PDB file of C-alpha atoms in Angstrom:
ATOM      1  CA  MET A  30      -0.003  -0.014  -0.022  1.00 46.00           C
ATOM      2  CA  GLY A  31       1.222   3.340  -0.976  1.00 47.00           C
ATOM      3  CA  GLY A  32       1.788   6.330   1.379  1.00 45.00           C
ATOM      4  CA  SER A  33       2.605   6.875   4.933  1.00 43.00           C
ATOM      5  CA  GLN A  34      -0.390   8.990   5.846  1.00 49.00           C
ATOM      6  CA  GLY A  35      -3.077   7.618   8.146  1.00 50.00           C
ATOM      7  CA  HIS A  36      -5.264   4.890   6.699  1.00 55.00           C
ATOM      8  CA  THR A  37      -8.787   5.771   6.018  1.00 63.00           C
ATOM      9  CA  ASN A  38     -11.094   3.744   3.688  1.00 84.00           C
ATOM     10  CA  GLU A  39     -12.196   6.851   1.778  1.00 86.00           C
ATOM     11  CA  HIS A  40      -8.697   7.016   0.291  1.00 93.00           C
ATOM     12  CA  GLN A  41      -8.486   3.352  -0.548  1.00 96.00           C
ATOM     13  CA  TYR A  42      -9.125   1.916  -3.999  1.00 97.00           C
ATOM     14  CA  LEU A  43      -9.356  -1.594  -5.356  1.00 97.00           C
ATOM     15  CA  THR A  44      -7.502  -1.898  -8.605  1.00 97.00           C
ATOM     16  CA  PHE A  45      -8.335  -4.411 -11.225  1.00 97.00           C
ATOM     17  CA  TYR A  46      -7.938  -5.216 -14.881  1.00 97.00           C
ATOM     18  CA  VAL A  47     -10.413  -4.993 -17.734  1.00 96.00           C
ATOM     19  CA  GLN A  48      -9.091  -5.599 -21.289  1.00 93.00           C
ATOM     20  CA  ASP A  49      -5.425  -4.943 -20.101  1.00 91.00           C
ATOM     21  CA  GLU A  50      -6.517  -1.600 -18.654  1.00 92.00           C
ATOM     22  CA  GLN A  51      -5.844  -1.161 -14.912  1.00 94.00           C
ATOM     23  CA  LEU A  52      -8.718   0.603 -13.271  1.00 96.00           C
ATOM     24  CA  GLY A  53      -9.910   1.371  -9.816  1.00 97.00           C
ATOM     25  CA  ILE A  54     -13.058   1.721  -7.583  1.00 97.00           C
ATOM     26  CA  GLY A  55     -13.220   3.230  -4.118  1.00 96.00           C
ATOM     27  CA  ILE A  56     -13.509   0.412  -1.684  1.00 96.00           C
ATOM     28  CA  LEU A  57     -16.355   2.048   0.283  1.00 95.00           C
ATOM     29  CA  ALA A  58     -18.628   1.271  -2.815  1.00 94.00           C
ATOM     30  CA  ILE A  59     -17.505  -2.422  -2.817  1.00 96.00           C
ATOM     31  CA  LYS A  60     -19.659  -4.915  -0.908  1.00 96.00           C
ATOM     32  CA  GLU A  61     -17.775  -8.105  -1.868  1.00 96.00           C
ATOM     33  CA  ILE A  62     -15.834  -9.887  -4.602  1.00 97.00           C
ATOM     34  CA  ILE A  63     -17.000 -13.292  -5.706  1.00 96.00           C
ATOM     35  CA  GLU A  64     -15.784 -15.956  -8.064  1.00 95.00           C
ATOM     36  CA  PHE A  65     -17.475 -15.990 -11.555  1.00 93.00           C
ATOM     37  CA  ALA A  66     -20.728 -17.748 -10.962  1.00 86.00           C
ATOM     38  CA  VAL A  67     -23.624 -18.881 -13.070  1.00 89.00           C
ATOM     39  CA  ILE A  68     -25.329 -15.824 -14.781  1.00 94.00           C
ATOM     40  CA  THR A  69     -28.910 -16.240 -15.946  1.00 94.00           C
ATOM     41  CA  LYS A  70     -29.785 -14.199 -19.043  1.00 93.00           C
ATOM     42  CA  VAL A  71     -32.679 -11.847 -18.782  1.00 87.00           C
ATOM     43  CA  PRO A  72     -34.584 -10.953 -22.066  1.00 86.00           C
ATOM     44  CA  GLN A  73     -34.680  -7.371 -23.436  1.00 82.00           C
ATOM     45  CA  MET A  74     -31.715  -6.156 -21.469  1.00 82.00           C
ATOM     46  CA  SER A  75     -28.987  -3.935 -22.760  1.00 82.00           C
ATOM     47  CA  ARG A  76     -26.045  -5.850 -24.321  1.00 83.00           C
ATOM     48  CA  PHE A  77     -23.625  -5.135 -21.473  1.00 88.00           C
ATOM     49  CA  VAL A  78     -26.118  -6.341 -18.828  1.00 90.00           C
ATOM     50  CA  LEU A  79     -25.137 -10.098 -18.753  1.00 93.00           C
ATOM     51  CA  GLY A  80     -28.153 -11.145 -16.589  1.00 92.00           C
ATOM     52  CA  ILE A  81     -28.557 -11.912 -12.979  1.00 92.00           C
ATOM     53  CA  THR A  82     -26.810 -14.107 -10.423  1.00 94.00           C
ATOM     54  CA  ASN A  83     -27.749 -15.343  -6.965  1.00 93.00           C
ATOM     55  CA  VAL A  84     -25.542 -14.390  -4.221  1.00 93.00           C
ATOM     56  CA  ARG A  85     -26.739 -15.972  -0.906  1.00 91.00           C
ATOM     57  CA  GLY A  86     -30.336 -15.629  -1.860  1.00 92.00           C
ATOM     58  CA  ASN A  87     -30.049 -12.179  -3.244  1.00 91.00           C
ATOM     59  CA  VAL A  88     -30.605 -11.655  -6.992  1.00 91.00           C
ATOM     60  CA  ILE A  89     -27.801  -9.375  -8.369  1.00 92.00           C
ATOM     61  CA  PRO A  90     -27.693  -7.918 -11.893  1.00 91.00           C
ATOM     62  CA  VAL A  91     -24.337  -8.407 -13.502  1.00 94.00           C
ATOM     63  CA  ILE A  92     -22.801  -5.928 -15.902  1.00 94.00           C
ATOM     64  CA  ASP A  93     -19.978  -6.648 -18.253  1.00 95.00           C
ATOM     65  CA  LEU A  94     -17.752  -3.747 -17.136  1.00 95.00           C
ATOM     66  CA  SER A  95     -15.588  -4.023 -20.276  1.00 94.00           C
ATOM     67  CA  ASP A  96     -18.569  -3.726 -22.545  1.00 93.00           C
ATOM     68  CA  ARG A  97     -20.172  -0.818 -20.490  1.00 91.00           C
ATOM     69  CA  LEU A  98     -16.900   1.084 -20.756  1.00 91.00           C
ATOM     70  CA  GLY A  99     -16.773   0.508 -24.535  1.00 88.00           C
ATOM     71  CA  LEU A 100     -13.717  -1.791 -24.492  1.00 90.00           C
ATOM     72  CA  GLY A 101     -15.426  -4.821 -25.977  1.00 90.00           C
ATOM     73  CA  VAL A 102     -17.062  -7.921 -24.587  1.00 92.00           C
ATOM     74  CA  SER A 103     -15.219  -9.799 -21.837  1.00 92.00           C
ATOM     75  CA  ASP A 104     -13.913 -13.293 -22.182  1.00 91.00           C
ATOM     76  CA  VAL A 105     -14.344 -15.354 -19.040  1.00 92.00           C
ATOM     77  CA  MET A 106     -10.928 -16.604 -17.882  1.00 93.00           C
ATOM     78  CA  ARG A 107      -9.542 -18.341 -14.789  1.00 93.00           C
ATOM     79  CA  ARG A 108      -9.170 -15.061 -12.846  1.00 95.00           C
ATOM     80  CA  THR A 109     -12.490 -13.486 -14.020  1.00 96.00           C
ATOM     81  CA  CYS A 110     -14.534 -12.482 -10.997  1.00 97.00           C
ATOM     82  CA  ILE A 111     -17.568 -10.364 -10.060  1.00 98.00           C
ATOM     83  CA  VAL A 112     -17.151  -7.249  -7.892  1.00 97.00           C
ATOM     84  CA  ILE A 113     -20.454  -6.523  -6.032  1.00 96.00           C
ATOM     85  CA  VAL A 114     -20.837  -2.788  -5.573  1.00 95.00           C
ATOM     86  CA  GLU A 115     -23.549  -0.699  -3.837  1.00 92.00           C
ATOM     87  CA  VAL A 116     -25.025   2.206  -5.913  1.00 87.00           C
ATOM     88  CA  LYS A 117     -26.987   4.810  -4.071  1.00 83.00           C
ATOM     89  CA  GLU A 118     -29.634   6.687  -6.080  1.00 78.00           C
ATOM     90  CA  ASP A 119     -32.807   8.665  -4.972  1.00 80.00           C
ATOM     91  CA  GLY A 120     -32.435   7.355  -1.377  1.00 83.00           C
ATOM     92  CA  GLU A 121     -32.283   3.659  -2.442  1.00 83.00           C
ATOM     93  CA  VAL A 122     -29.289   1.335  -2.386  1.00 85.00           C
ATOM     94  CA  PHE A 123     -28.806  -1.137  -5.329  1.00 86.00           C
ATOM     95  CA  GLU A 124     -26.372  -3.918  -5.574  1.00 90.00           C
ATOM     96  CA  ILE A 125     -24.874  -4.543  -8.929  1.00 92.00           C
ATOM     97  CA  GLY A 126     -22.209  -7.001 -10.011  1.00 95.00           C
ATOM     98  CA  LEU A 127     -19.300  -5.933 -12.256  1.00 97.00           C
ATOM     99  CA  LEU A 128     -17.666  -8.567 -14.338  1.00 97.00           C
ATOM    100  CA  ILE A 129     -13.886  -7.974 -14.364  1.00 98.00           C
ATOM    101  CA  ASP A 130     -10.937  -9.832 -15.754  1.00 97.00           C
ATOM    102  CA  ALA A 131      -8.814  -9.882 -12.568  1.00 97.00           C
ATOM    103  CA  VAL A 132      -8.445  -8.171  -9.258  1.00 97.00           C
ATOM    104  CA  ASN A 133      -5.045  -6.469  -8.642  1.00 96.00           C
ATOM    105  CA  GLN A 134      -4.693  -4.951  -5.176  1.00 95.00           C
ATOM    106  CA  VAL A 135      -5.849  -2.106  -2.906  1.00 96.00           C
ATOM    107  CA  TYR A 136      -3.915   1.152  -2.990  1.00 96.00           C
ATOM    108  CA  ASP A 137      -4.101   4.369  -0.911  1.00 95.00           C
ATOM    109  CA  ILE A 138      -4.601   7.240  -3.212  1.00 95.00           C
ATOM    110  CA  TYR A 139      -4.793  10.712  -1.552  1.00 94.00           C
ATOM    111  CA  PRO A 140      -6.062  13.932  -3.145  1.00 93.00           C
ATOM    112  CA  THR A 141      -2.476  15.069  -3.575  1.00 92.00           C
ATOM    113  CA  ASP A 142      -1.901  11.915  -5.767  1.00 92.00           C
ATOM    114  CA  THR A 143      -4.705  12.690  -8.204  1.00 91.00           C
ATOM    115  CA  GLU A 144      -5.089  14.490 -11.566  1.00 89.00           C
ATOM    116  CA  ASP A 145      -8.054  15.517 -13.568  1.00 86.00           C
ATOM    117  CA  THR A 146      -8.981  13.216 -16.408  1.00 79.00           C
ATOM    118  CA  PRO A 147      -7.174  14.167 -19.578  1.00 74.00           C
ATOM    119  CA  ASN A 148      -9.177  14.879 -22.786  1.00 70.00           C
ATOM    120  CA  PHE A 149      -7.052  12.282 -24.668  1.00 62.00           C
ATOM    121  CA  GLY A 150      -5.248   9.027 -24.174  1.00 59.00           C
ATOM    122  CA  SER A 151      -8.079   6.929 -22.707  1.00 65.00           C
ATOM    123  CA  ARG A 152     -10.232   4.494 -24.495  1.00 74.00           C
ATOM    124  CA  ILE A 153     -12.909   4.989 -21.689  1.00 82.00           C
ATOM    125  CA  ARG A 154     -15.566   7.682 -21.829  1.00 79.00           C
ATOM    126  CA  LYS A 155     -14.333  10.601 -19.822  1.00 82.00           C
ATOM    127  CA  ASP A 156     -17.482  11.074 -17.897  1.00 84.00           C
ATOM    128  CA  PHE A 157     -17.036   7.434 -16.446  1.00 89.00           C
ATOM    129  CA  ILE A 158     -13.719   8.524 -14.966  1.00 91.00           C
ATOM    130  CA  LYS A 159     -13.799  10.183 -11.506  1.00 93.00           C
ATOM    131  CA  PHE A 160     -10.111  11.057 -11.591  1.00 94.00           C
ATOM    132  CA  MET A 161      -6.587   9.711 -12.407  1.00 93.00           C
ATOM    133  CA  GLY A 162      -4.695   8.420  -9.372  1.00 95.00           C
ATOM    134  CA  LYS A 163      -0.894   8.172  -9.250  1.00 95.00           C
ATOM    135  CA  VAL A 164       0.353   4.899  -8.012  1.00 92.00           C
ATOM    136  CA  GLU A 165       3.909   3.683  -8.341  1.00 88.00           C
ATOM    137  CA  ASN A 166       4.761   6.184 -11.087  1.00 89.00           C
ATOM    138  CA  GLN A 167       1.785   5.325 -13.170  1.00 92.00           C
ATOM    139  CA  PHE A 168      -1.696   6.677 -13.441  1.00 92.00           C
ATOM    140  CA  ILE A 169      -4.806   4.487 -12.817  1.00 95.00           C
ATOM    141  CA  ALA A 170      -8.262   5.727 -13.941  1.00 94.00           C
ATOM    142  CA  ILE A 171     -10.550   5.614 -10.962  1.00 95.00           C
ATOM    143  CA  ILE A 172     -14.114   4.855 -12.128  1.00 94.00           C
ATOM    144  CA  SER A 173     -17.188   6.880 -11.029  1.00 92.00           C
ATOM    145  CA  ILE A 174     -19.533   4.178  -9.928  1.00 89.00           C
ATOM    146  CA  GLU A 175     -22.393   6.685  -9.773  1.00 85.00           C
ATOM    147  CA  ARG A 176     -21.982   7.736 -13.402  1.00 84.00           C
ATOM    148  CA  LEU A 177     -21.130   4.299 -14.780  1.00 82.00           C
ATOM    149  CA  LEU A 178     -24.212   2.655 -12.984  1.00 78.00           C
ATOM    150  CA  SER A 179     -26.790   5.274 -12.939  1.00 74.00           C
ATOM    151  CA  ILE A 180     -29.885   3.231 -12.343  1.00 60.00           C
ATOM    152  CA  ARG A 181     -32.061   5.762 -14.192  1.00 62.00           C
ATOM    153  CA  GLU A 182     -29.719   5.586 -17.256  1.00 61.00           C
ATOM    154  CA  LEU A 183     -29.474   1.841 -17.173  1.00 60.00           C
ATOM    155  CA  ALA A 184     -33.174   1.548 -17.058  1.00 60.00           C
ATOM    156  CA  ASN A 185     -33.647   3.814 -20.065  1.00 51.00           C
ATOM    157  CA  LEU A 186     -30.853   2.426 -22.375  1.00 45.00           C
ATOM    158  CA  PRO A 187     -32.088   0.828 -25.687  1.00 44.00           C
ATOM    159  CA  HIS A 188     -32.406  -2.965 -25.581  1.00 43.00           C
ATOM    160  CA  ASN A 189     -30.639  -5.338 -28.010  1.00 40.00           C
TER     161      ASN A 189
END
């Protein structure tokens, strides 16, 4: 873990890989990480919504994070897993699973180690990136879960 400053969860980010891109999400949004499980397809859903899975009796929608970010459809491999995140919208909390290629590690990223998202150089929509975090002399795009998984937007997307 980087930095010698005091550890608080609000500055900790889980990093992971999607299509060879290293990305991050604040750990406060993460409920758990599970192995890839059976996903039941649901008719009339957007292409990147893979379907639903059962996690200890709770039905969780699963999104192909790579496809949602515009990086192409994920291939399920040995290290593929699902990160369950909590999204808060209009006073409600929703759990959504994000299919990712592999988990990396948790880093401390403080405001002094962040930069605004550049207008170039990323294959990911700029509005999905919260900021760029500097870790070990490289920059990692920290994803804005709220923008990426806007429940209202997901409900209104065209179906394939």
